[in-house]
Amino acid sequence: NFKKLNNRIVKCNKCDRLVNFRKKVAKEKRKQYINEKYWGKPINGFGDENGQVLLIGLAPAAHGGNRTGRVFTGDRSADFLYKCLYKAKISNQPTSNYNNDGLKLNNAYVTVALKCVPPGDKPKKKELFNCFNFFKQEIKFLSNLKIKMMV
């Protein structure tokens, strides 16, 4: 089920380069987030598991998802995405600032192809391949999908 898959994603340590980088970013925080505890683990998807729309990003942001623990949260891409989703009545609020901020998605699920932030936003083929197994399982659980969008 989804819960077991998400637990496996969060515990993944397959890619040494990604593990080292996400932990480094979580330790050497951006100045504006210096007092925050960073997530620093792989990111799983978020939203309406019965939704018909799937929004897919490449990877979590170093100081967004890698910091907050939720995909498209706490960064500029989140600001843009959720403002649009709110206007389209797909999200219940126009912002996604931190995990557990009350955000809910209606008929949509967001995820990333790569579950960890890669150095320079440039994943290696092997890293994408490793995560693709998780990604395929996510899609399998999202049985009502009708629309897939890359963001």
Coordinates of N, CA and C in Angstrom, one line a residue:
N1 N 0.8 -1.2 0.0 CA 0.0 0.0 0.0 C 0.9 1.3 0.0
F2 N 0.2 2.4 -0.1 CA 0.9 3.7 -0.2 C 1.8 4.0 1.0
K3 N 1.3 3.7 2.2 CA 2.0 4.0 3.4 C 3.3 3.2 3.4
K4 N 3.3 1.9 3.1 CA 4.5 1.1 3.1 C 5.5 1.6 2.0
L5 N 5.0 1.9 0.8 CA 5.9 2.5 -0.2 C 6.5 3.8 0.3
N6 N 5.8 4.7 0.9 CA 6.3 5.9 1.3 C 7.4 5.7 2.4
N7 N 7.2 4.7 3.3 CA 8.2 4.4 4.3 C 9.5 3.9 3.6
R8 N 9.3 3.1 2.6 CA 10.5 2.6 1.9 C 11.2 3.7 1.2
I9 N 10.5 4.6 0.6 CA 11.1 5.8 -0.1 C 12.0 6.6 0.9
V10 N 11.4 6.9 2.1 CA 12.0 7.8 3.1 C 13.3 7.1 3.6
K11 N 13.3 5.8 3.7 CA 14.4 5.0 4.2 C 15.5 4.7 3.2
C12 N 15.3 5.1 1.9 CA 16.2 4.7 0.9 C 17.6 5.4 1.0
N13 N 18.6 4.6 0.9 CA 20.0 5.1 0.9 C 20.8 4.5 -0.3
K14 N 20.2 4.2 -1.4 CA 20.8 3.5 -2.5 C 21.9 4.3 -3.2
C15 N 21.7 5.6 -3.3 CA 22.6 6.4 -4.1 C 23.6 7.2 -3.1
D16 N 24.8 6.8 -3.0 CA 25.7 7.4 -2.1 C 25.8 8.9 -2.3
R17 N 26.0 9.3 -3.6 CA 26.2 10.7 -3.9 C 25.0 11.6 -3.4
L18 N 23.8 11.1 -3.7 CA 22.5 11.8 -3.3 C 22.4 11.8 -1.7
V19 N 22.7 10.7 -1.1 CA 22.6 10.6 0.4 C 23.5 11.7 1.0
N20 N 24.8 11.7 0.5 CA 25.8 12.6 1.0 C 25.4 14.1 0.8
F21 N 24.8 14.3 -0.4 CA 24.5 15.7 -0.8 C 23.3 16.2 0.1
R22 N 22.2 15.4 0.1 CA 21.0 15.8 0.9 C 21.4 16.0 2.4
K23 N 22.2 15.2 2.9 CA 22.7 15.4 4.3 C 23.5 16.6 4.5
K24 N 24.4 16.9 3.5 CA 25.3 18.1 3.5 C 24.4 19.3 3.5
V25 N 23.4 19.4 2.6 CA 22.5 20.5 2.5 C 21.8 20.7 3.9
A26 N 21.4 19.6 4.5 CA 20.6 19.7 5.7 C 21.5 20.2 6.9
K27 N 22.8 19.9 6.8 CA 23.7 20.3 7.8 C 24.2 21.8 7.6
E28 N 24.5 22.1 6.4 CA 25.0 23.4 6.0 C 23.8 24.2 5.5
K29 N 23.0 24.6 6.3 CA 21.7 25.3 6.0 C 21.9 26.6 5.3
R30 N 20.9 27.0 4.6 CA 20.8 28.4 4.0 C 20.6 29.3 5.2
K31 N 21.2 30.5 5.1 CA 21.2 31.4 6.2 C 19.7 31.7 6.7
Q32 N 18.8 31.9 5.8 CA 17.4 32.2 6.1 C 16.7 31.1 6.9
Y33 N 17.3 29.9 6.8 CA 16.6 28.7 7.5 C 17.5 28.2 8.6
I34 N 18.5 28.9 9.0 CA 19.5 28.5 9.9 C 18.9 27.8 11.2
N35 N 17.8 28.3 11.7 CA 17.2 27.8 12.9 C 16.2 26.7 12.7
E36 N 16.0 26.3 11.4 CA 15.1 25.2 11.1 C 15.8 23.9 11.1
K37 N 15.0 22.8 11.5 CA 15.5 21.5 11.3 C 15.2 21.0 9.9
Y38 N 16.2 20.6 9.2 CA 15.9 20.1 7.8 C 15.5 18.7 7.8
W39 N 14.7 18.3 6.9 CA 14.3 16.9 6.7 C 15.4 16.1 6.3
G40 N 16.1 16.4 5.2 CA 17.3 15.7 4.7 C 17.2 14.3 4.4
K41 N 16.0 13.8 3.9 CA 15.7 12.4 3.6 C 15.0 12.5 2.2
P42 N 14.8 11.3 1.6 CA 14.1 11.3 0.3 C 12.7 11.8 0.6
I43 N 12.1 12.3 -0.5 CA 10.7 12.9 -0.5 C 9.7 11.9 -1.2
N44 N 8.6 11.7 -0.6 CA 7.6 11.0 -1.3 C 6.5 12.0 -1.8
G45 N 5.6 11.4 -2.6 CA 4.5 12.3 -3.2 C 3.5 12.7 -2.1
F46 N 2.6 13.6 -2.6 CA 1.7 14.2 -1.7 C 0.4 14.5 -2.5
G47 N -0.7 14.4 -1.8 CA -2.0 14.8 -2.4 C -3.1 13.8 -2.3
D48 N -4.0 13.9 -3.2 CA -5.2 13.0 -3.3 C -4.9 11.7 -4.0
E49 N -4.8 10.7 -3.2 CA -4.4 9.4 -3.7 C -5.4 8.8 -4.7
N50 N -6.6 9.4 -4.7 CA -7.7 9.0 -5.6 C -7.8 9.9 -6.8
G51 N -6.9 10.9 -6.8 CA -7.0 11.9 -7.9 C -6.8 11.4 -9.3
Q52 N -7.2 12.3 -10.2 CA -7.1 11.9 -11.6 C -5.9 12.7 -12.3
V53 N -5.4 13.6 -11.6 CA -4.3 14.5 -12.2 C -3.0 14.2 -11.4
L54 N -1.9 13.9 -12.1 CA -0.6 13.7 -11.5 C 0.3 14.8 -12.0
L55 N 0.9 15.5 -11.1 CA 1.9 16.6 -11.4 C 3.3 16.0 -11.0
I56 N 4.2 16.1 -11.9 CA 5.5 15.5 -11.7 C 6.6 16.5 -11.9
G57 N 7.5 16.6 -10.8 CA 8.7 17.4 -10.9 C 9.9 16.5 -11.0
L58 N 11.1 17.1 -11.3 CA 12.3 16.3 -11.4 C 12.7 15.8 -10.1
A59 N 12.9 16.8 -9.1 CA 13.5 16.4 -7.8 C 13.1 17.4 -6.8
P60 N 13.3 17.1 -5.5 CA 13.0 18.1 -4.5 C 14.0 19.2 -4.5
A61 N 13.6 20.4 -4.1 CA 14.6 21.5 -4.0 C 15.4 21.4 -2.7
A62 N 16.7 21.8 -2.8 CA 17.6 21.7 -1.7 C 17.1 22.3 -0.4
H63 N 16.5 23.5 -0.6 CA 16.0 24.2 0.6 C 14.5 24.3 0.6
G64 N 13.9 23.5 -0.2 CA 12.4 23.4 -0.3 C 12.0 22.1 0.3
G65 N 11.8 21.1 -0.5 CA 11.4 19.8 -0.1 C 12.4 19.1 0.8
N66 N 13.7 19.3 0.5 CA 14.8 18.7 1.3 C 14.8 19.3 2.7
R67 N 14.3 20.5 2.8 CA 14.2 21.2 4.2 C 12.9 20.8 4.8
T68 N 11.8 20.8 4.1 CA 10.4 20.7 4.7 C 9.9 19.3 4.8
G69 N 10.4 18.4 4.0 CA 10.0 17.0 4.0 C 8.7 16.8 3.1
R70 N 8.3 17.8 2.3 CA 7.2 17.6 1.4 C 7.5 18.2 0.1
V71 N 7.2 17.5 -1.0 CA 7.4 17.9 -2.3 C 6.8 19.3 -2.6
F72 N 7.4 20.1 -3.4 CA 6.9 21.4 -3.8 C 6.4 22.2 -2.6
T73 N 7.3 22.3 -1.6 CA 7.0 23.1 -0.4 C 8.1 23.9 0.1
G74 N 7.8 25.2 0.4 CA 8.8 26.1 1.0 C 9.8 26.7 0.0
D75 N 9.5 26.8 -1.3 CA 10.4 27.4 -2.3 C 9.6 28.1 -3.3
R76 N 10.3 28.7 -4.3 CA 9.6 29.5 -5.3 C 8.7 28.7 -6.2
S77 N 9.2 27.5 -6.5 CA 8.3 26.6 -7.4 C 7.0 26.3 -6.7
A78 N 7.1 26.1 -5.4 CA 5.8 25.9 -4.6 C 4.9 27.1 -4.6
D79 N 5.5 28.3 -4.5 CA 4.8 29.6 -4.5 C 4.0 29.7 -5.8
F80 N 4.6 29.4 -6.9 CA 4.0 29.5 -8.2 C 2.9 28.4 -8.4
L81 N 3.3 27.1 -8.1 CA 2.5 26.0 -8.4 C 1.2 26.1 -7.6
Y82 N 1.3 26.3 -6.3 CA 0.1 26.3 -5.4 C -0.8 27.5 -5.6
K83 N -0.2 28.6 -6.0 CA -1.0 29.8 -6.4 C -1.9 29.4 -7.6
C84 N -1.4 28.7 -8.6 CA -2.1 28.3 -9.8 C -3.1 27.2 -9.4
L85 N -2.7 26.2 -8.6 CA -3.6 25.2 -8.2 C -4.8 25.7 -7.3
Y86 N -4.5 26.7 -6.5 CA -5.6 27.3 -5.7 C -6.6 28.0 -6.6
K87 N -6.1 28.8 -7.6 CA -7.0 29.4 -8.6 C -7.8 28.5 -9.3
A88 N -7.3 27.3 -9.6 CA -8.0 26.2 -10.4 C -8.9 25.4 -9.4
K89 N -8.9 25.7 -8.1 CA -9.7 25.0 -7.1 C -9.2 23.6 -6.9
I90 N -7.9 23.4 -7.1 CA -7.3 22.0 -6.9 C -6.7 21.9 -5.5
S91 N -6.3 23.1 -5.0 CA -5.7 23.1 -3.6 C -6.6 24.0 -2.7
N92 N -6.6 23.7 -1.5 CA -7.4 24.5 -0.5 C -6.8 25.8 -0.1
Q93 N -5.5 26.0 -0.4 CA -4.8 27.3 -0.1 C -3.8 27.6 -1.1
P94 N -3.4 28.8 -1.2 CA -2.5 29.3 -2.3 C -1.0 29.1 -2.0
T95 N -0.7 28.6 -0.8 CA 0.7 28.4 -0.4 C 1.0 27.0 0.1
S96 N 2.3 26.7 0.1 CA 2.8 25.4 0.6 C 4.1 25.8 1.3
N97 N 4.1 26.1 2.5 CA 5.3 26.6 3.2 C 6.0 25.6 4.0
Y98 N 5.3 24.7 4.6 CA 5.9 23.7 5.5 C 5.0 22.5 5.6
N99 N 5.5 21.3 5.9 CA 4.8 20.1 6.1 C 3.7 20.4 7.2
N100 N 2.6 19.8 7.1 CA 1.5 19.9 8.1 C 1.0 21.4 8.2
D101 N 1.0 22.1 7.1 CA 0.4 23.5 7.1 C -1.0 23.5 6.7
G102 N -1.7 22.3 6.6 CA -3.1 22.3 6.3 C -3.4 22.2 4.8
L103 N -2.4 22.1 4.0 CA -2.6 22.0 2.6 C -3.2 20.7 2.2
K104 N -4.3 20.8 1.4 CA -4.9 19.6 0.8 C -5.1 19.8 -0.7
L105 N -5.0 18.7 -1.4 CA -5.2 18.7 -2.8 C -6.5 18.0 -3.2
N106 N -7.2 18.5 -4.1 CA -8.4 17.9 -4.6 C -8.2 17.3 -6.0
N107 N -8.3 16.0 -6.1 CA -8.3 15.4 -7.4 C -6.9 15.4 -8.1
A108 N -5.8 15.7 -7.3 CA -4.5 15.8 -7.8 C -3.5 15.2 -6.8
Y109 N -2.4 14.7 -7.4 CA -1.3 14.2 -6.6 C 0.0 14.7 -7.2
V110 N 0.9 15.2 -6.4 CA 2.2 15.7 -6.8 C 3.3 14.8 -6.3
T111 N 4.3 14.6 -7.2 CA 5.5 13.8 -6.8 C 6.7 14.2 -7.6
V112 N 7.8 13.6 -7.4 CA 9.0 13.9 -8.1 C 9.6 12.6 -8.7
A113 N 10.2 12.7 -9.8 CA 10.8 11.5 -10.4 C 12.0 11.0 -9.6
L114 N 12.8 11.9 -9.1 CA 14.0 11.7 -8.3 C 13.6 12.0 -6.9
K115 N 13.8 11.2 -5.9 CA 13.3 11.4 -4.6 C 14.2 12.2 -3.7
C116 N 15.5 12.4 -4.1 CA 16.5 13.2 -3.3 C 17.0 14.4 -4.2
V117 N 17.4 15.4 -3.5 CA 17.9 16.6 -4.2 C 19.3 16.2 -4.8
P118 N 19.5 16.4 -6.1 CA 20.8 16.1 -6.7 C 21.7 17.3 -6.7
P119 N 23.0 17.1 -6.6 CA 24.0 18.3 -6.7 C 23.8 18.9 -8.1
G120 N 23.7 20.3 -8.0 CA 23.5 21.0 -9.3 C 22.3 20.7 -10.1
D121 N 21.3 20.1 -9.4 CA 20.1 19.7 -10.1 C 20.3 18.8 -11.3
K122 N 21.4 18.0 -11.2 CA 21.8 17.1 -12.3 C 21.9 15.7 -11.8
P123 N 20.8 14.9 -11.9 CA 20.9 13.5 -11.5 C 21.7 12.7 -12.5
K124 N 22.2 11.6 -12.0 CA 22.9 10.7 -12.9 C 21.9 9.6 -13.3
K125 N 22.2 9.0 -14.4 CA 21.3 8.0 -15.0 C 20.9 6.9 -14.0
K126 N 21.9 6.4 -13.3 CA 21.7 5.3 -12.3 C 20.8 5.8 -11.1
E127 N 20.9 7.0 -10.7 CA 20.1 7.6 -9.6 C 18.6 7.7 -10.1
L128 N 18.4 8.1 -11.3 CA 17.1 8.2 -11.9 C 16.5 6.7 -12.0
F129 N 17.3 5.8 -12.4 CA 16.9 4.4 -12.5 C 16.5 3.9 -11.2
N130 N 17.3 4.1 -10.1 CA 16.9 3.7 -8.8 C 15.6 4.2 -8.3
C131 N 15.4 5.5 -8.5 CA 14.1 6.1 -8.1 C 12.9 5.7 -9.0
F132 N 13.2 5.4 -10.2 CA 12.1 5.1 -11.2 C 11.3 3.9 -10.6
N133 N 12.0 3.0 -9.9 CA 11.2 1.8 -9.3 C 10.2 2.3 -8.3
F134 N 10.5 3.3 -7.5 CA 9.6 3.9 -6.6 C 8.5 4.7 -7.4
F135 N 8.9 5.4 -8.4 CA 8.0 6.2 -9.2 C 6.9 5.3 -9.9
K136 N 7.3 4.2 -10.4 CA 6.4 3.2 -11.1 C 5.4 2.7 -10.1
Q137 N 5.9 2.4 -8.9 CA 5.0 1.9 -7.8 C 3.9 3.0 -7.4
E138 N 4.4 4.2 -7.3 CA 3.5 5.3 -7.0 C 2.4 5.4 -8.0
I139 N 2.8 5.3 -9.3 CA 1.8 5.4 -10.4 C 0.8 4.3 -10.3
K140 N 1.3 3.1 -10.0 CA 0.4 1.9 -9.9 C -0.6 2.1 -8.8
F141 N -0.3 2.7 -7.7 CA -1.2 3.0 -6.6 C -2.2 4.1 -7.0
L142 N -1.9 4.9 -7.9 CA -2.7 6.0 -8.3 C -3.6 5.5 -9.5
S143 N -4.6 4.7 -9.1 CA -5.4 4.0 -10.1 C -6.4 4.8 -10.9
N144 N -6.7 6.0 -10.4 CA -7.7 6.9 -11.1 C -7.1 7.9 -12.1
L145 N -5.8 7.8 -12.3 CA -5.1 8.8 -13.1 C -5.7 9.0 -14.5
K146 N -5.9 10.2 -15.0 CA -6.3 10.5 -16.3 C -5.4 11.5 -17.0
I147 N -4.7 12.4 -16.2 CA -3.9 13.4 -16.7 C -2.5 13.4 -16.0
K148 N -1.4 13.5 -16.8 CA -0.1 13.5 -16.2 C 0.6 14.8 -16.7
M149 N 1.1 15.6 -15.8 CA 1.8 16.8 -16.2 C 3.2 16.9 -15.6
M150 N 4.1 17.3 -16.4 CA 5.5 17.6 -15.9 C 5.6 19.0 -15.5
V151 N 6.0 19.3 -14.2 CA 6.1 20.7 -13.8 C 7.6 21.0 -13.4

